[in-house]
């Protein structure tokens, strides 16, 4: 019997990959599996997406790519952070695609490659308006010329990232899309692995002519995209069990800070799951759990490792009953969107928090 666990449904991951692949055809998916596969487990998600047809993956750091190789993942791996000097030799041996955020970094890579009589395949990052990594658009022509002349580098593509992808009409989005579009014709023919779109941009179908897309959150099944009929299914669920159950009188206080005073005589259940498990403290007095196929409210402040639920309307509830905090039970479902709305955050935060906490505790399991 588990007290608290996270279940990852591999068949949902495969289904999501295929749904996005058919939407974006003929663009190829480069699923983004950084940050332990958004909390789903980097190696397991790579295997699931590979089973569904993935030929390459994007990670952020070298260490993530090495983890995948050690686990036997043979697909092409793209390192979106780029490399630090001390990482370059190991990455060079492994033959990864390397993001290059600026010219100084490119010169470093060139030196290391030439000293070893080898080369790096690079994707040049262009900052079209995100204000994060990348060279500025007005320098791209000169930079590509200089990089092409540097020995030991092969510029395979350019890429960029949108700051506000969900707002097609936002001036920054328009300007970023226009900017990227106008850069493409000035690139040498060999620079053909160009990519821009993450999940939201993919669903909006921006620049569908680009050969690669970088879906993250949507391949984990968090769509919520009005107007698009896409067969996406969340892969992660979080469930716990009632470990204690007792009646308390009206007027009694539940949990820290006295923000919950019972209005009626109540049956109060305790679940061994809290913010240390990624169940956000912002869900205090607001979240719900599924018990015996019904929604029950969270009572009071979410503690580090426990949370209380109101079982008054389920008089048969007892110790050992399952309580679902994210996912389905019977015909009820608590979606990641519901948690995001209540906690004022995004699905990425919820998944990373719940998934990595469960992995660290040995409580993340896989099915299908
Ligand atoms: C994380 C990330 C993505 C994926 O973003 P989603 O919104 O989860 O699809 C794509 N590209 C870059 C550069 C990223 O850092």
Coordinates of N, CA, C and O in Angstrom, one line a residue, residues 139-258:
X139 N 22.6 41.7 -35.9 CA 24.0 41.2 -36.0 C 24.1 39.8 -36.7 O 25.2 39.2 -36.8
X140 N 22.9 39.2 -37.0 CA 22.9 37.8 -37.5 C 23.7 37.6 -38.7 O 24.5 36.7 -38.9
X141 N 23.5 38.5 -39.7 CA 24.2 38.4 -41.0 C 25.7 38.3 -40.8 O 26.4 37.4 -41.2
X142 N 26.3 39.3 -40.0 CA 27.7 39.4 -39.8 C 28.2 38.2 -39.0 O 29.2 37.6 -39.2
X143 N 27.3 37.8 -38.0 CA 27.7 36.7 -37.1 C 27.8 35.4 -37.9 O 28.7 34.6 -37.7
X144 N 26.8 35.2 -38.7 CA 26.8 33.9 -39.5 C 28.1 33.9 -40.4 O 28.7 32.9 -40.5
X145 N 28.4 35.1 -41.0 CA 29.6 35.1 -41.8 C 30.8 34.7 -41.0 O 31.6 33.9 -41.4
X146 N 31.0 35.4 -39.8 CA 32.1 35.1 -39.0 C 32.1 33.6 -38.5 O 33.2 33.0 -38.5
X147 N 31.0 33.1 -38.1 CA 30.9 31.7 -37.6 C 31.3 30.7 -38.7 O 31.9 29.7 -38.5
X148 N 30.8 31.0 -39.9 CA 31.1 30.1 -41.1 C 32.6 30.1 -41.3 O 33.1 29.0 -41.7
X149 N 33.2 31.2 -41.1 CA 34.7 31.2 -41.3 C 35.5 30.6 -40.2 O 36.6 30.2 -40.4
X150 N 34.9 30.4 -39.0 CA 35.6 29.8 -37.9 C 35.8 28.3 -38.2 O 34.8 27.6 -38.5
X151 N 37.0 27.8 -38.0 CA 37.2 26.4 -38.2 C 36.5 25.6 -37.1 O 36.4 26.0 -36.0
X152 N 36.1 24.4 -37.4 CA 35.6 23.5 -36.4 C 34.2 23.7 -36.0 O 33.6 23.1 -35.1
X153 N 33.4 24.6 -36.7 CA 32.0 24.8 -36.4 C 31.2 24.5 -37.7 O 31.6 25.0 -38.8
X154 N 30.1 23.9 -37.5 CA 29.1 23.8 -38.6 C 27.8 24.3 -38.1 O 27.2 23.8 -37.2
X155 N 27.4 25.4 -38.7 CA 26.1 26.0 -38.3 C 25.0 25.3 -39.0 O 24.8 25.4 -40.2
X156 N 24.3 24.6 -38.2 CA 23.2 23.7 -38.7 C 21.9 24.5 -38.8 O 21.0 24.1 -39.5
X157 N 21.7 25.5 -37.9 CA 20.4 26.2 -37.8 C 20.5 27.4 -36.9 O 21.5 27.6 -36.2
X158 N 19.4 28.2 -37.0 CA 19.3 29.2 -36.0 C 18.0 29.0 -35.3 O 17.1 28.3 -35.8
X159 N 17.9 29.5 -34.1 CA 16.6 29.3 -33.3 C 16.4 30.5 -32.4 O 17.3 31.3 -32.1
X160 N 15.1 30.6 -32.0 CA 14.7 31.7 -31.1 C 13.6 31.3 -30.2 O 13.1 30.1 -30.3
X161 N 13.2 32.1 -29.3 CA 12.1 31.7 -28.4 C 11.2 32.9 -28.2 O 11.6 34.1 -28.1
X162 N 9.9 32.6 -28.1 CA 8.9 33.7 -28.0 C 8.6 34.1 -26.6 O 8.5 33.2 -25.7
X163 N 8.4 35.4 -26.3 CA 8.2 35.8 -24.9 C 6.8 35.7 -24.5 O 6.5 35.6 -23.3
X164 N 5.9 35.8 -25.5 CA 4.5 36.0 -25.2 C 3.6 35.2 -26.2 O 2.7 35.8 -26.8
X165 N 4.0 33.9 -26.4 CA 3.5 33.2 -27.5 C 2.0 33.1 -27.6 O 1.4 32.9 -28.7
X166 N 1.4 33.2 -26.4 CA -0.1 33.0 -26.4 C -0.9 34.2 -26.9 O -2.1 34.1 -27.0
X167 N -0.2 35.3 -27.2 CA -0.9 36.5 -27.6 C -0.4 36.8 -29.0 O 0.5 37.6 -29.2
X168 N -1.1 36.3 -30.0 CA -0.7 36.5 -31.4 C -0.7 38.0 -31.8 O 0.1 38.4 -32.7
X169 N -1.6 38.7 -31.2 CA -1.7 40.1 -31.6 C -0.7 41.0 -30.8 O -0.6 42.2 -31.1
X170 N -0.1 40.5 -29.8 CA 0.8 41.3 -29.0 C 2.0 41.9 -29.9 O 2.5 41.1 -30.7
X171 N 2.3 43.1 -29.8 CA 3.4 43.7 -30.7 C 4.7 42.9 -30.6 O 5.4 42.8 -31.6
X172 N 5.0 42.4 -29.4 CA 6.3 41.7 -29.3 C 6.2 40.4 -30.1 O 7.2 40.0 -30.7
X173 N 5.1 39.7 -30.0 CA 4.9 38.4 -30.7 C 5.0 38.7 -32.2 O 5.8 38.0 -32.9
X174 N 4.3 39.7 -32.7 CA 4.4 40.0 -34.1 C 5.8 40.3 -34.6 O 6.2 39.9 -35.6
X175 N 6.4 41.2 -33.8 CA 7.8 41.6 -34.1 C 8.7 40.4 -34.1 O 9.6 40.3 -35.0
X176 N 8.6 39.5 -33.1 CA 9.5 38.3 -33.1 C 9.3 37.4 -34.3 O 10.2 36.9 -34.9
X177 N 8.0 37.2 -34.6 CA 7.7 36.3 -35.8 C 8.2 36.9 -37.1 O 8.9 36.3 -37.9
X178 N 8.0 38.2 -37.3 CA 8.4 38.9 -38.5 C 10.0 38.9 -38.6 O 10.5 38.6 -39.6
X179 N 10.6 39.1 -37.4 CA 12.0 39.1 -37.4 C 12.6 37.8 -37.8 O 13.5 37.7 -38.6
X180 N 12.1 36.7 -37.2 CA 12.6 35.4 -37.5 C 12.4 35.0 -38.9 O 13.3 34.5 -39.6
X181 N 11.2 35.4 -39.4 CA 10.9 35.1 -40.8 C 11.8 35.8 -41.8 O 12.3 35.2 -42.8
X182 N 12.2 37.0 -41.5 CA 13.1 37.8 -42.4 C 14.5 37.3 -42.3 O 15.3 37.5 -43.2
X183 N 14.9 36.6 -41.2 CA 16.3 36.1 -41.1 C 16.5 34.9 -42.0 O 17.6 34.7 -42.5
X184 N 15.5 34.1 -42.2 CA 15.6 32.8 -42.9 C 16.3 32.9 -44.3 O 17.2 32.2 -44.6
X185 N 15.8 33.9 -45.1 CA 16.4 33.9 -46.5 C 17.9 34.3 -46.5 O 18.5 34.0 -47.5
X186 N 18.4 34.9 -45.5 CA 19.8 35.4 -45.5 C 20.7 34.3 -45.0 O 21.9 34.5 -45.0
X187 N 20.2 33.2 -44.6 CA 21.1 32.1 -44.1 C 21.7 31.3 -45.2 O 21.1 31.1 -46.3
X188 N 22.9 30.8 -45.0 CA 23.5 29.8 -46.0 C 22.6 28.6 -46.1 O 21.9 28.2 -45.1
X189 N 22.7 27.9 -47.2 CA 21.8 26.7 -47.4 C 22.1 25.6 -46.3 O 21.1 24.9 -46.0
X190 N 23.3 25.5 -45.9 CA 23.6 24.5 -44.9 C 22.9 24.7 -43.5 O 22.8 23.9 -42.7
X191 N 22.5 26.0 -43.3 CA 21.8 26.4 -42.1 C 20.3 26.1 -42.2 O 19.6 27.0 -42.4
X192 N 19.9 24.9 -42.1 CA 18.6 24.5 -42.4 C 17.8 23.9 -41.2 O 16.6 23.7 -41.3
X193 N 18.4 23.7 -40.1 CA 17.7 23.1 -38.9 C 17.2 24.3 -38.1 O 17.6 24.5 -36.9
X194 N 16.2 25.0 -38.6 CA 15.8 26.2 -37.9 C 14.5 26.0 -37.2 O 13.6 25.2 -37.6
X195 N 14.4 26.6 -36.0 CA 13.2 26.3 -35.2 C 12.9 27.5 -34.2 O 13.8 28.2 -33.8
X196 N 11.6 27.6 -33.9 CA 11.2 28.7 -33.1 C 10.1 28.3 -32.1 O 10.1 28.8 -30.9
X197 N 9.2 27.4 -32.4 CA 7.9 27.2 -31.7 C 8.0 26.3 -30.5 O 8.3 25.1 -30.7
X198 N 7.6 26.7 -29.3 CA 7.3 25.9 -28.2 C 5.8 25.6 -28.2 O 5.1 26.0 -29.2
X199 N 5.3 25.0 -27.1 CA 3.9 24.5 -27.2 C 2.9 25.5 -27.6 O 2.1 25.3 -28.6
X200 N 2.8 26.7 -27.0 CA 1.8 27.6 -27.3 C 1.9 28.1 -28.8 O 0.9 28.2 -29.5
X201 N 3.1 28.3 -29.2 CA 3.3 28.7 -30.6 C 2.9 27.6 -31.6 O 2.4 27.9 -32.7
X202 N 3.2 26.4 -31.2 CA 2.8 25.2 -32.1 C 1.3 25.2 -32.2 O 0.7 25.1 -33.3
X203 N 0.6 25.4 -31.1 CA -0.9 25.3 -31.1 C -1.5 26.5 -31.9 O -2.5 26.4 -32.5
X204 N -0.8 27.6 -31.9 CA -1.2 28.7 -32.7 C -0.8 28.6 -34.2 O -1.2 29.4 -35.0
X205 N 0.0 27.6 -34.5 CA 0.5 27.3 -35.8 C 1.3 28.5 -36.4 O 1.1 28.8 -37.6
X206 N 2.2 29.1 -35.6 CA 3.1 30.1 -36.1 C 4.1 29.4 -37.0 O 4.6 28.4 -36.6
X207 N 4.5 30.1 -38.0 CA 5.6 29.6 -38.9 C 5.6 28.1 -39.1 O 6.6 27.5 -38.8
X208 N 4.5 27.6 -39.6 CA 4.4 26.1 -39.7 C 5.4 25.5 -40.8 O 5.6 24.3 -40.8
X209 N 6.0 26.4 -41.5 CA 7.0 25.9 -42.6 C 8.3 25.5 -42.0 O 9.2 24.9 -42.6
X210 N 8.6 25.9 -40.7 CA 9.9 25.5 -40.1 C 10.0 24.0 -39.9 O 9.0 23.3 -39.6
X211 N 11.2 23.5 -40.1 CA 11.3 22.0 -40.1 C 11.2 21.3 -38.7 O 11.0 20.1 -38.6
X212 N 11.5 22.1 -37.6 CA 11.5 21.5 -36.3 C 10.6 22.4 -35.4 O 10.6 23.6 -35.5
X213 N 10.0 21.7 -34.4 CA 9.3 22.4 -33.3 C 9.7 21.8 -32.0 O 10.2 20.7 -31.9
X214 N 9.6 22.6 -30.9 CA 10.1 22.2 -29.6 C 9.0 22.1 -28.6 O 8.9 23.0 -27.7
X215 N 8.1 21.2 -28.7 CA 7.0 21.1 -27.7 C 7.5 20.6 -26.3 O 8.2 19.7 -26.2
X216 N 7.0 21.4 -25.3 CA 7.3 21.0 -24.0 C 6.0 20.6 -23.3 O 5.5 19.5 -23.5
X217 N 5.3 21.5 -22.7 CA 4.2 21.2 -21.8 C 3.1 20.4 -22.6 O 2.4 19.6 -22.0
X218 N 2.9 20.7 -23.9 CA 1.8 20.0 -24.5 C 2.0 18.5 -24.7 O 1.1 17.7 -24.7
X219 N 3.3 18.1 -24.8 CA 3.5 16.6 -24.9 C 3.3 15.9 -23.5 O 3.2 14.7 -23.5
X220 N 3.3 16.7 -22.4 CA 3.0 16.1 -21.1 C 1.4 16.1 -20.9 O 1.0 15.7 -19.9
X221 N 0.7 16.7 -21.9 CA -0.7 16.6 -21.8 C -1.5 17.7 -21.3 O -2.7 17.6 -20.9
X222 N -0.8 18.9 -21.1 CA -1.5 20.0 -20.6 C -1.9 21.0 -21.7 O -1.1 21.9 -22.0
X223 N -3.0 20.8 -22.4 CA -3.3 21.6 -23.5 C -4.1 22.9 -23.1 O -3.6 24.0 -23.1
X224 N -5.4 22.7 -22.7 CA -6.3 23.9 -22.4 C -6.1 24.9 -23.5 O -5.5 26.0 -23.3
X225 N -6.5 24.6 -24.7 CA -6.4 25.5 -25.8 C -7.7 25.6 -26.5 O -8.0 24.7 -27.4
X226 N -8.5 26.6 -26.2 CA -9.8 26.7 -26.7 C -9.8 26.6 -28.3 O -9.0 27.2 -28.9
X227 N -10.8 25.9 -28.8 CA -10.9 25.9 -30.3 C -10.1 24.9 -31.0 O -10.3 24.7 -32.2
X228 N -9.2 24.2 -30.3 CA -8.4 23.1 -31.0 C -8.8 21.8 -30.5 O -8.7 21.5 -29.3
X229 N -9.3 20.9 -31.4 CA -9.7 19.6 -30.9 C -8.5 18.7 -31.0 O -8.2 18.1 -32.1
X230 N -7.7 18.6 -29.9 CA -6.5 17.8 -30.0 C -6.6 16.7 -28.9 O -7.1 17.0 -27.8
X231 N -6.2 15.5 -29.3 CA -6.3 14.4 -28.4 C -5.2 14.3 -27.4 O -4.3 13.4 -27.4
X232 N -5.1 15.3 -26.4 CA -4.0 15.3 -25.5 C -4.6 14.8 -24.1 O -5.7 15.1 -23.8
X233 N -3.7 14.1 -23.4 CA -4.1 13.5 -22.1 C -3.0 13.7 -21.1 O -1.9 13.4 -21.4
X234 N -3.4 14.3 -19.9 CA -2.3 14.5 -18.9 C -1.7 13.1 -18.5 O -2.4 12.1 -18.3
X235 N -0.4 13.1 -18.3 CA 0.3 11.9 -18.0 C 0.5 11.7 -16.5 O 0.7 10.6 -16.0
X236 N 0.5 12.8 -15.7 CA 0.8 12.8 -14.3 C -0.4 12.8 -13.4 O -1.3 13.6 -13.7
X237 N -0.5 12.0 -12.4 CA -1.5 12.1 -11.4 C -0.8 11.9 -10.0 O 0.3 11.3 -9.9
X238 N -1.4 12.5 -9.0 CA -0.9 12.5 -7.6 C -2.0 12.0 -6.7 O -3.1 12.5 -6.7
X239 N -1.7 10.9 -6.0 CA -2.7 10.3 -5.1 C -2.1 10.0 -3.8 O -0.9 9.8 -3.6
X240 N -3.0 10.0 -2.8 CA -2.6 9.8 -1.4 C -3.6 8.9 -0.8 O -4.5 8.4 -1.5
X241 N -3.6 8.8 0.5 CA -4.6 8.0 1.2 C -4.9 8.7 2.6 O -4.1 9.4 3.1
X242 N -6.1 8.4 3.0 CA -6.5 9.0 4.3 C -5.7 8.2 5.4 O -5.8 6.9 5.4
X243 N -5.0 8.9 6.2 CA -4.2 8.2 7.3 C -4.9 8.4 8.7 O -4.5 7.8 9.7
X244 N -5.8 9.4 8.7 CA -6.5 9.6 10.0 C -7.8 10.3 9.7 O -7.9 11.0 8.7
X245 N -8.8 10.0 10.5 CA -10.1 10.5 10.2 C -10.8 10.7 11.6 O -10.9 9.8 12.4
X246 N -11.3 12.0 11.9 CA -11.9 12.1 13.2 C -13.0 13.2 13.2 O -12.8 14.2 12.4
X247 N -14.0 13.1 14.0 CA -15.0 14.2 14.1 C -14.4 15.3 14.9 O -13.7 15.1 15.9
X248 N -14.8 16.6 14.5 CA -14.4 17.7 15.3 C -15.7 18.6 15.4 O -16.5 18.6 14.4
X249 N -15.8 19.3 16.5 CA -17.1 20.1 16.6 C -17.0 21.4 15.8 O -16.0 21.9 15.5
X250 N -18.2 22.0 15.6 CA -18.3 23.3 15.0 C -17.5 24.3 15.9 O -17.4 24.1 17.1
X251 N -16.8 25.2 15.2 CA -15.9 26.1 16.0 C -14.5 25.7 16.1 O -13.7 26.5 16.5
X252 N -14.2 24.4 15.8 CA -12.8 24.0 16.0 C -12.0 24.6 14.9 O -12.5 24.8 13.8
X253 N -10.7 24.7 15.2 CA -9.7 25.2 14.2 C -9.0 24.1 13.5 O -8.7 23.1 14.1
X254 N -8.7 24.2 12.2 CA -8.0 23.2 11.5 C -6.7 23.8 10.9 O -6.8 24.7 10.1
X255 N -5.6 23.3 11.2 CA -4.2 23.6 10.7 C -3.7 24.9 11.1 O -4.3 25.7 11.8
X256 N -2.5 25.2 10.6 CA -1.7 26.5 10.9 C -2.5 27.7 10.6 O -3.3 27.8 9.7
X257 N -2.2 28.7 11.4 CA -2.6 30.1 11.1 C -4.1 30.4 11.3 O -4.5 31.5 11.1
X258 N -4.8 29.4 11.8 CA -6.2 29.6 12.1 C -7.0 30.2 11.0 O -7.8 31.2 11.2

